[in-house]
Amino acid sequence: MPVTQPQRITHRIAGRPWTGTAARHGDVHDPATGAVTGRVDLASADVVDEAVAAALDAFADWRHASVARRSAVLFAFRELLHARREELAAVVVAEHGKIHTDALGEIARGLEVVEYACGIPHLLKGGYTEQASTGIDVYSLRQPLGPVAVVSPFNFPAMVPLWFFPLAIAAGNTVVVKPSEKDPSAANLLAELWREAGLPDGVLNVVHGDREAVDRLLEHPDVKAVSFVGSTPVARHVHETATRHGKRVQALGGAKNHMLVLPDADLDLAADAAVNAGYGSAGERCMAVSVLVAVDPVGDGLVERVKQRIAGLTVGPGSAPGSHMGPLVTGAHRDRVTSYLDAGVAAGAELAVDGRKHPLSRDAAEGGFWLGPTLFDRVRPGMPVYDDEIFGPVLSVVRVASYDEGLALVNANPYGNGTALFTRDGGAARRFQHEVEVGMVGINVPIPVPVAYYSFGGWKASLFGDTHAYGEDGVRFFTRAKAVTQRWPDPSHGGINLGFPTHT
């Protein structure tokens, strides 16, 4: 079998692939085989400066483009993204490893934000007060910021950029995207679709890299705002560094999402939800359920149902039709997640299902970054498997005596991204959504990611900054408000034109 040379993956600046020579590179793997399939150029500060300069140059014209023109580009991009979603999903599967249907789902959720951004003429409407004082009118405007940066994580290489740059571009900003160096190709394909949709060169630029590229974006004087999704330590660094340099920042951090199951809940429905939300995308989701909180006396029944469902899961390549769960993104990440299995046992947790022993499908290559679904029972706060964001297919069961104890457990956690309650009791559900200190709440919904016209974001150590992603918060984040107070003499008259008014 011939050896395939790794493909070069490089930046896209001012509408074209970068033609320079990179001093540093990173390996991109097929997680299902472990093979190196690409070598990505890692940007130096000079390359970041080149991308920001292109964005700044393009901003001079794009900021003045009519909202009709901008929305036309958004509609064209939406059609291209929908038409080529299978191609984009294949790129995500090849570099991230998630199963094909999950990749399609990620693109579908990103499309929702694109469709929301297509309504930018309505979203940018200001207010108007006639005769606020004698002969004086007052009105408000929302205007773009300038070049903005989007730093996205490996776990959603298509969806997370789509959370941010459609609204940023629709509002008249220009963008520099820094995707994860682990799965960089989806961002390049999205940039190509924008170009085909008619977006002017330089409005969207892609630079690949690691911390050196990110830190330059955080410090660059021409970058006006930064949107970030990743771990809490890095989110804190992004927020502190960028705000110190005078930038607007929304930095979404890590999570430890709890699913509280009350004694009256449908346990079969709850077990299905826990398995879907805990092991989908191999647990590499910031909204994954990682802690299943069972209120006595349902613990035994719930754990048994989860174990039965785990036994039926097929672990294999994301491209294989029968796979329920694919590999983890890199070997290093797989090894980090696996280390928690021994740490959990050492801390006193019961390893009810060991993912290292889960059978692989016949399609699974020996060199892939595999770890099967893992279940811990009788976990307590203070154990590493409870305290840390593992970001893998590891679900921990905590048993509590009452609703109040379960609520206190959720509220005491330093993270506050997402949570869910499973119950048949409407009163308990209403009380929970009011009392829980978490940004996104599901009632019999395990992964409560809001639709595009609401906003995504958590509380506490899961969010740094004042605004959430997309929705109304996204429009506010990517624009600045301006109030105008005016007085005019009597209007002058002149010219006759009986033609129907147009945008031109």
PDB file of C-alpha atoms in Angstrom, residues 29-269:
ATOM      1  CA  HIS A  29      -3.786  13.052  12.685  1.00  0.00           C
ATOM      2  CA  ASP A  30      -6.587  10.806  11.568  1.00  0.00           C
ATOM      3  CA  PRO A  31      -7.761   9.859  15.084  1.00  0.00           C
ATOM      4  CA  ALA A  32      -9.237   6.594  13.824  1.00  0.00           C
ATOM      5  CA  THR A  33      -5.874   5.280  12.601  1.00  0.00           C
ATOM      6  CA  GLY A  34      -3.279   7.419  14.341  1.00  0.00           C
ATOM      7  CA  ALA A  35      -1.725   8.271  10.977  1.00  0.00           C
ATOM      8  CA  VAL A  36      -0.338  11.753  10.318  1.00  0.00           C
ATOM      9  CA  THR A  37      -2.471  13.107   7.464  1.00  0.00           C
ATOM     10  CA  GLY A  38      -1.450  16.754   7.477  1.00  0.00           C
ATOM     11  CA  ARG A  39       1.178  19.231   8.547  1.00  0.00           C
ATOM     12  CA  VAL A  40      -0.202  22.570   9.584  1.00  0.00           C
ATOM     13  CA  ASP A  41       1.842  25.762   9.402  1.00  0.00           C
ATOM     14  CA  LEU A  42       2.053  27.420  12.831  1.00  0.00           C
ATOM     15  CA  ALA A  43       1.888  31.193  12.586  1.00  0.00           C
ATOM     16  CA  SER A  44       4.544  33.478  13.961  1.00  0.00           C
ATOM     17  CA  ALA A  45       3.654  36.937  15.254  1.00  0.00           C
ATOM     18  CA  ASP A  46       4.593  38.351  11.826  1.00  0.00           C
ATOM     19  CA  VAL A  47       2.031  36.137  10.081  1.00  0.00           C
ATOM     20  CA  VAL A  48      -0.641  37.189  12.575  1.00  0.00           C
ATOM     21  CA  ASP A  49       0.274  40.822  11.863  1.00  0.00           C
ATOM     22  CA  GLU A  50      -0.153  40.141   8.147  1.00  0.00           C
ATOM     23  CA  ALA A  51      -3.635  38.719   8.702  1.00  0.00           C
ATOM     24  CA  VAL A  52      -4.694  41.574  10.964  1.00  0.00           C
ATOM     25  CA  ALA A  53      -3.379  44.095   8.420  1.00  0.00           C
ATOM     26  CA  ALA A  54      -5.517  42.432   5.736  1.00  0.00           C
ATOM     27  CA  ALA A  55      -8.546  42.590   8.020  1.00  0.00           C
ATOM     28  CA  LEU A  56      -7.917  46.251   8.826  1.00  0.00           C
ATOM     29  CA  ASP A  57      -7.549  47.130   5.148  1.00  0.00           C
ATOM     30  CA  ALA A  58     -10.780  45.307   4.271  1.00  0.00           C
ATOM     31  CA  PHE A  59     -12.654  46.987   7.135  1.00  0.00           C
ATOM     32  CA  ALA A  60     -12.322  50.380   5.453  1.00  0.00           C
ATOM     33  CA  ASP A  61     -14.799  49.274   2.761  1.00  0.00           C
ATOM     34  CA  TRP A  62     -16.791  46.516   4.463  1.00  0.00           C
ATOM     35  CA  ARG A  63     -17.938  48.757   7.307  1.00  0.00           C
ATOM     36  CA  HIS A  64     -19.622  50.979   4.717  1.00  0.00           C
ATOM     37  CA  ALA A  65     -21.269  48.122   2.811  1.00  0.00           C
ATOM     38  CA  SER A  66     -25.047  48.386   3.001  1.00  0.00           C
ATOM     39  CA  VAL A  67     -26.881  45.934   5.203  1.00  0.00           C
ATOM     40  CA  ALA A  68     -28.636  44.771   2.039  1.00  0.00           C
ATOM     41  CA  ARG A  69     -25.287  43.809   0.506  1.00  0.00           C
ATOM     42  CA  ARG A  70     -24.066  42.153   3.689  1.00  0.00           C
ATOM     43  CA  SER A  71     -27.233  40.114   4.107  1.00  0.00           C
ATOM     44  CA  ALA A  72     -27.036  39.033   0.451  1.00  0.00           C
ATOM     45  CA  VAL A  73     -23.567  37.580   1.122  1.00  0.00           C
ATOM     46  CA  LEU A  74     -24.924  35.858   4.252  1.00  0.00           C
ATOM     47  CA  PHE A  75     -27.775  34.279   2.290  1.00  0.00           C
ATOM     48  CA  ALA A  76     -25.341  33.062  -0.390  1.00  0.00           C
ATOM     49  CA  PHE A  77     -23.038  31.627   2.270  1.00  0.00           C
ATOM     50  CA  ARG A  78     -25.968  29.886   3.893  1.00  0.00           C
ATOM     51  CA  GLU A  79     -26.890  28.186   0.632  1.00  0.00           C
ATOM     52  CA  LEU A  80     -23.308  27.056  -0.023  1.00  0.00           C
ATOM     53  CA  LEU A  81     -22.887  25.755   3.521  1.00  0.00           C
ATOM     54  CA  HIS A  82     -26.126  23.789   3.272  1.00  0.00           C
ATOM     55  CA  ALA A  83     -25.217  22.380  -0.154  1.00  0.00           C
ATOM     56  CA  ARG A  84     -21.718  21.303   0.888  1.00  0.00           C
ATOM     57  CA  ARG A  85     -22.443  20.165   4.425  1.00  0.00           C
ATOM     58  CA  GLU A  86     -21.496  16.558   3.588  1.00  0.00           C
ATOM     59  CA  GLU A  87     -18.074  17.697   2.380  1.00  0.00           C
ATOM     60  CA  LEU A  88     -17.523  19.761   5.507  1.00  0.00           C
ATOM     61  CA  ALA A  89     -18.722  16.908   7.738  1.00  0.00           C
ATOM     62  CA  ALA A  90     -16.207  14.565   6.109  1.00  0.00           C
ATOM     63  CA  VAL A  91     -13.412  17.020   6.913  1.00  0.00           C
ATOM     64  CA  VAL A  92     -14.544  17.183  10.552  1.00  0.00           C
ATOM     65  CA  VAL A  93     -14.695  13.376  10.833  1.00  0.00           C
ATOM     66  CA  ALA A  94     -11.262  12.962   9.251  1.00  0.00           C
ATOM     67  CA  GLU A  95      -9.485  15.323  11.664  1.00  0.00           C
ATOM     68  CA  HIS A  96     -11.599  15.283  14.834  1.00  0.00           C
ATOM     69  CA  GLY A  97     -12.836  11.699  14.760  1.00  0.00           C
ATOM     70  CA  LYS A  98     -16.494  12.220  15.714  1.00  0.00           C
ATOM     71  CA  ILE A  99     -19.083  10.126  13.901  1.00  0.00           C
ATOM     72  CA  HIS A 100     -20.537  11.431  10.643  1.00  0.00           C
ATOM     73  CA  THR A 101     -24.046  12.133  11.968  1.00  0.00           C
ATOM     74  CA  ASP A 102     -22.571  14.100  14.877  1.00  0.00           C
ATOM     75  CA  ALA A 103     -20.515  16.187  12.438  1.00  0.00           C
ATOM     76  CA  LEU A 104     -23.635  16.891  10.398  1.00  0.00           C
ATOM     77  CA  GLY A 105     -25.437  17.910  13.591  1.00  0.00           C
ATOM     78  CA  GLU A 106     -22.672  20.360  14.465  1.00  0.00           C
ATOM     79  CA  ILE A 107     -22.969  21.963  11.025  1.00  0.00           C
ATOM     80  CA  ALA A 108     -26.752  22.152  11.361  1.00  0.00           C
ATOM     81  CA  ARG A 109     -26.438  24.051  14.654  1.00  0.00           C
ATOM     82  CA  GLY A 110     -23.935  26.400  13.051  1.00  0.00           C
ATOM     83  CA  LEU A 111     -26.331  26.960  10.167  1.00  0.00           C
ATOM     84  CA  GLU A 112     -28.925  28.190  12.653  1.00  0.00           C
ATOM     85  CA  VAL A 113     -26.615  31.069  13.589  1.00  0.00           C
ATOM     86  CA  VAL A 114     -25.958  31.859   9.920  1.00  0.00           C
ATOM     87  CA  GLU A 115     -29.713  32.017   9.340  1.00  0.00           C
ATOM     88  CA  TYR A 116     -30.126  34.289  12.358  1.00  0.00           C
ATOM     89  CA  ALA A 117     -27.374  36.556  11.009  1.00  0.00           C
ATOM     90  CA  CYS A 118     -29.196  36.742   7.651  1.00  0.00           C
ATOM     91  CA  GLY A 119     -31.688  38.936   9.507  1.00  0.00           C
ATOM     92  CA  ILE A 120     -29.025  41.571  10.197  1.00  0.00           C
ATOM     93  CA  PRO A 121     -31.105  44.455   8.704  1.00  0.00           C
ATOM     94  CA  HIS A 122     -33.630  43.879  11.475  1.00  0.00           C
ATOM     95  CA  LEU A 123     -31.056  43.074  14.164  1.00  0.00           C
ATOM     96  CA  LEU A 124     -29.209  46.373  13.661  1.00  0.00           C
ATOM     97  CA  LYS A 125     -32.289  48.575  13.873  1.00  0.00           C
ATOM     98  CA  GLY A 126     -31.915  51.372  16.410  1.00  0.00           C
ATOM     99  CA  GLY A 127     -34.477  53.462  18.267  1.00  0.00           C
ATOM    100  CA  TYR A 128     -35.865  56.899  17.354  1.00  0.00           C
ATOM    101  CA  THR A 129     -37.572  59.549  19.446  1.00  0.00           C
ATOM    102  CA  GLU A 130     -39.106  62.474  17.581  1.00  0.00           C
ATOM    103  CA  GLN A 131     -39.373  65.833  19.371  1.00  0.00           C
ATOM    104  CA  ALA A 132     -37.435  64.700  22.439  1.00  0.00           C
ATOM    105  CA  SER A 133     -37.177  68.422  23.068  1.00  0.00           C
ATOM    106  CA  THR A 134     -38.428  71.331  20.987  1.00  0.00           C
ATOM    107  CA  GLY A 135     -37.189  70.740  17.474  1.00  0.00           C
ATOM    108  CA  ILE A 136     -34.806  68.009  18.641  1.00  0.00           C
ATOM    109  CA  ASP A 137     -34.854  64.330  17.685  1.00  0.00           C
ATOM    110  CA  VAL A 138     -32.781  61.557  19.253  1.00  0.00           C
ATOM    111  CA  TYR A 139     -31.917  58.224  17.716  1.00  0.00           C
ATOM    112  CA  SER A 140     -29.521  55.326  18.286  1.00  0.00           C
ATOM    113  CA  LEU A 141     -27.159  53.430  15.993  1.00  0.00           C
ATOM    114  CA  ARG A 142     -25.199  50.195  16.211  1.00  0.00           C
ATOM    115  CA  GLN A 143     -21.873  50.285  14.380  1.00  0.00           C
ATOM    116  CA  PRO A 144     -19.092  47.712  13.833  1.00  0.00           C
ATOM    117  CA  LEU A 145     -15.953  47.547  15.949  1.00  0.00           C
ATOM    118  CA  GLY A 146     -13.237  46.789  13.373  1.00  0.00           C
ATOM    119  CA  PRO A 147     -11.049  43.683  13.046  1.00  0.00           C
ATOM    120  CA  VAL A 148     -12.046  41.008  15.582  1.00  0.00           C
ATOM    121  CA  ALA A 149     -10.452  37.670  16.498  1.00  0.00           C
ATOM    122  CA  VAL A 150     -12.137  34.284  16.933  1.00  0.00           C
ATOM    123  CA  VAL A 151     -10.143  31.566  18.722  1.00  0.00           C
ATOM    124  CA  SER A 152     -11.954  28.239  18.483  1.00  0.00           C
ATOM    125  CA  PRO A 153     -11.396  24.795  20.089  1.00  0.00           C
ATOM    126  CA  PHE A 154     -10.825  21.360  18.592  1.00  0.00           C
ATOM    127  CA  ASN A 155     -14.105  19.798  19.655  1.00  0.00           C
ATOM    128  CA  PHE A 156     -16.351  21.770  17.272  1.00  0.00           C
ATOM    129  CA  PRO A 157     -14.122  22.869  14.395  1.00  0.00           C
ATOM    130  CA  ALA A 158     -17.096  24.000  12.288  1.00  0.00           C
ATOM    131  CA  MET A 159     -19.821  24.966  14.762  1.00  0.00           C
ATOM    132  CA  VAL A 160     -17.883  27.236  17.095  1.00  0.00           C
ATOM    133  CA  PRO A 161     -16.512  29.500  14.335  1.00  0.00           C
ATOM    134  CA  LEU A 162     -20.070  29.605  12.988  1.00  0.00           C
ATOM    135  CA  TRP A 163     -21.254  30.849  16.372  1.00  0.00           C
ATOM    136  CA  PHE A 164     -19.199  33.996  15.930  1.00  0.00           C
ATOM    137  CA  PHE A 165     -18.103  35.108  12.493  1.00  0.00           C
ATOM    138  CA  PRO A 166     -21.527  35.227  10.756  1.00  0.00           C
ATOM    139  CA  LEU A 167     -22.733  37.900  13.189  1.00  0.00           C
ATOM    140  CA  ALA A 168     -19.362  39.664  13.235  1.00  0.00           C
ATOM    141  CA  ILE A 169     -19.289  39.860   9.432  1.00  0.00           C
ATOM    142  CA  ALA A 170     -22.975  40.731   9.107  1.00  0.00           C
ATOM    143  CA  ALA A 171     -22.500  43.621  11.528  1.00  0.00           C
ATOM    144  CA  GLY A 172     -19.704  45.061   9.346  1.00  0.00           C
ATOM    145  CA  ASN A 173     -16.604  43.794  11.145  1.00  0.00           C
ATOM    146  CA  THR A 174     -13.683  41.903   9.645  1.00  0.00           C
ATOM    147  CA  VAL A 175     -12.372  38.697  11.233  1.00  0.00           C
ATOM    148  CA  VAL A 176      -9.206  36.728  11.928  1.00  0.00           C
ATOM    149  CA  VAL A 177      -9.998  33.129  12.935  1.00  0.00           C
ATOM    150  CA  LYS A 178      -7.454  30.998  14.802  1.00  0.00           C
ATOM    151  CA  PRO A 179      -8.798  27.415  14.771  1.00  0.00           C
ATOM    152  CA  SER A 180      -7.354  24.557  16.780  1.00  0.00           C
ATOM    153  CA  GLU A 181      -4.148  23.225  15.298  1.00  0.00           C
ATOM    154  CA  LYS A 182      -5.469  19.701  15.992  1.00  0.00           C
ATOM    155  CA  ASP A 183      -8.198  19.904  13.303  1.00  0.00           C
ATOM    156  CA  PRO A 184      -7.589  23.044  11.223  1.00  0.00           C
ATOM    157  CA  SER A 185      -9.005  22.173   7.806  1.00  0.00           C
ATOM    158  CA  ALA A 186     -12.681  22.908   8.515  1.00  0.00           C
ATOM    159  CA  ALA A 187     -11.889  26.599   9.033  1.00  0.00           C
ATOM    160  CA  ASN A 188     -10.133  26.740   5.662  1.00  0.00           C
ATOM    161  CA  LEU A 189     -13.118  25.182   3.909  1.00  0.00           C
ATOM    162  CA  LEU A 190     -15.495  27.624   5.606  1.00  0.00           C
ATOM    163  CA  ALA A 191     -13.300  30.514   4.445  1.00  0.00           C
ATOM    164  CA  GLU A 192     -13.458  29.178   0.889  1.00  0.00           C
ATOM    165  CA  LEU A 193     -17.264  29.036   1.068  1.00  0.00           C
ATOM    166  CA  TRP A 194     -17.336  32.662   2.230  1.00  0.00           C
ATOM    167  CA  ARG A 195     -15.172  33.626  -0.746  1.00  0.00           C
ATOM    168  CA  GLU A 196     -17.508  31.796  -3.134  1.00  0.00           C
ATOM    169  CA  ALA A 197     -20.454  33.600  -1.517  1.00  0.00           C
ATOM    170  CA  GLY A 198     -18.958  36.939  -2.559  1.00  0.00           C
ATOM    171  CA  LEU A 199     -17.292  38.047   0.661  1.00  0.00           C
ATOM    172  CA  PRO A 200     -14.556  40.556  -0.223  1.00  0.00           C
ATOM    173  CA  ASP A 201     -10.948  39.501   0.286  1.00  0.00           C
ATOM    174  CA  GLY A 202      -9.623  40.247   3.760  1.00  0.00           C
ATOM    175  CA  VAL A 203     -12.995  40.316   5.521  1.00  0.00           C
ATOM    176  CA  LEU A 204     -12.334  36.767   6.799  1.00  0.00           C
ATOM    177  CA  ASN A 205      -8.794  35.495   7.371  1.00  0.00           C
ATOM    178  CA  VAL A 206      -7.573  32.217   8.898  1.00  0.00           C
ATOM    179  CA  VAL A 207      -4.291  31.844  10.766  1.00  0.00           C
ATOM    180  CA  HIS A 208      -3.220  28.501  12.173  1.00  0.00           C
ATOM    181  CA  GLY A 209      -1.067  28.237  15.235  1.00  0.00           C
ATOM    182  CA  ASP A 210      -0.636  27.722  18.928  1.00  0.00           C
ATOM    183  CA  ARG A 211      -0.179  30.022  21.911  1.00  0.00           C
ATOM    184  CA  GLU A 212       2.238  32.296  20.052  1.00  0.00           C
ATOM    185  CA  ALA A 213      -0.462  33.174  17.513  1.00  0.00           C
ATOM    186  CA  VAL A 214      -3.151  33.549  20.174  1.00  0.00           C
ATOM    187  CA  ASP A 215      -1.058  35.841  22.356  1.00  0.00           C
ATOM    188  CA  ARG A 216      -0.263  38.082  19.399  1.00  0.00           C
ATOM    189  CA  LEU A 217      -3.971  38.401  18.616  1.00  0.00           C
ATOM    190  CA  LEU A 218      -4.677  39.253  22.261  1.00  0.00           C
ATOM    191  CA  GLU A 219      -2.057  42.001  22.237  1.00  0.00           C
ATOM    192  CA  HIS A 220      -2.422  43.395  18.717  1.00  0.00           C
ATOM    193  CA  PRO A 221      -3.520  47.045  18.849  1.00  0.00           C
ATOM    194  CA  ASP A 222      -5.754  46.736  15.758  1.00  0.00           C
ATOM    195  CA  VAL A 223      -7.791  43.790  17.094  1.00  0.00           C
ATOM    196  CA  LYS A 224     -10.838  45.300  18.777  1.00  0.00           C
ATOM    197  CA  ALA A 225     -12.526  42.216  20.259  1.00  0.00           C
ATOM    198  CA  VAL A 226     -11.809  38.555  20.973  1.00  0.00           C
ATOM    199  CA  SER A 227     -14.221  35.611  21.053  1.00  0.00           C
ATOM    200  CA  PHE A 228     -12.828  32.436  22.617  1.00  0.00           C
ATOM    201  CA  VAL A 229     -14.039  28.944  23.504  1.00  0.00           C
ATOM    202  CA  GLY A 230     -11.804  26.511  25.392  1.00  0.00           C
ATOM    203  CA  SER A 231     -10.686  25.411  28.835  1.00  0.00           C
ATOM    204  CA  THR A 232     -11.164  27.613  31.883  1.00  0.00           C
ATOM    205  CA  PRO A 233      -7.442  28.293  32.532  1.00  0.00           C
ATOM    206  CA  VAL A 234      -6.962  29.455  28.951  1.00  0.00           C
ATOM    207  CA  ALA A 235     -10.242  31.398  28.965  1.00  0.00           C
ATOM    208  CA  ARG A 236      -9.052  33.241  32.075  1.00  0.00           C
ATOM    209  CA  HIS A 237      -5.718  34.014  30.370  1.00  0.00           C
ATOM    210  CA  VAL A 238      -7.490  35.249  27.236  1.00  0.00           C
ATOM    211  CA  HIS A 239      -9.814  37.484  29.233  1.00  0.00           C
ATOM    212  CA  GLU A 240      -7.125  38.945  31.449  1.00  0.00           C
ATOM    213  CA  THR A 241      -4.649  39.530  28.620  1.00  0.00           C
ATOM    214  CA  ALA A 242      -7.070  40.943  26.056  1.00  0.00           C
ATOM    215  CA  THR A 243      -8.863  43.233  28.494  1.00  0.00           C
ATOM    216  CA  ARG A 244      -5.505  44.508  29.706  1.00  0.00           C
ATOM    217  CA  HIS A 245      -4.897  45.550  26.112  1.00  0.00           C
ATOM    218  CA  GLY A 246      -8.223  47.363  25.905  1.00  0.00           C
ATOM    219  CA  LYS A 247     -10.254  44.803  24.000  1.00  0.00           C
ATOM    220  CA  ARG A 248     -13.801  43.605  24.331  1.00  0.00           C
ATOM    221  CA  VAL A 249     -13.762  39.888  25.304  1.00  0.00           C
ATOM    222  CA  GLN A 250     -16.160  36.957  25.503  1.00  0.00           C
ATOM    223  CA  ALA A 251     -14.235  33.918  26.738  1.00  0.00           C
ATOM    224  CA  LEU A 252     -16.216  30.717  27.265  1.00  0.00           C
ATOM    225  CA  GLY A 253     -14.433  28.259  29.538  1.00  0.00           C
ATOM    226  CA  GLY A 254     -14.810  24.728  30.837  1.00  0.00           C
ATOM    227  CA  ALA A 255     -17.646  22.849  32.440  1.00  0.00           C
ATOM    228  CA  LYS A 256     -18.691  20.086  34.795  1.00  0.00           C
ATOM    229  CA  ASN A 257     -22.322  19.564  33.814  1.00  0.00           C
ATOM    230  CA  HIS A 258     -24.626  17.790  36.258  1.00  0.00           C
ATOM    231  CA  MET A 259     -27.819  15.921  35.407  1.00  0.00           C
ATOM    232  CA  LEU A 260     -30.064  15.624  38.461  1.00  0.00           C
ATOM    233  CA  VAL A 261     -32.525  12.716  38.379  1.00  0.00           C
ATOM    234  CA  LEU A 262     -35.433  12.853  40.846  1.00  0.00           C
ATOM    235  CA  PRO A 263     -37.187   9.703  42.150  1.00  0.00           C
ATOM    236  CA  ASP A 264     -40.294  10.354  40.037  1.00  0.00           C
ATOM    237  CA  ALA A 265     -38.362  10.534  36.749  1.00  0.00           C
ATOM    238  CA  ASP A 266     -38.767   8.100  33.875  1.00  0.00           C
ATOM    239  CA  LEU A 267     -35.543   6.141  34.464  1.00  0.00           C
ATOM    240  CA  ASP A 268     -35.396   4.703  30.962  1.00  0.00           C
ATOM    241  CA  LEU A 269     -35.661   8.180  29.461  1.00  0.00           C
TER     242      LEU A 269
END
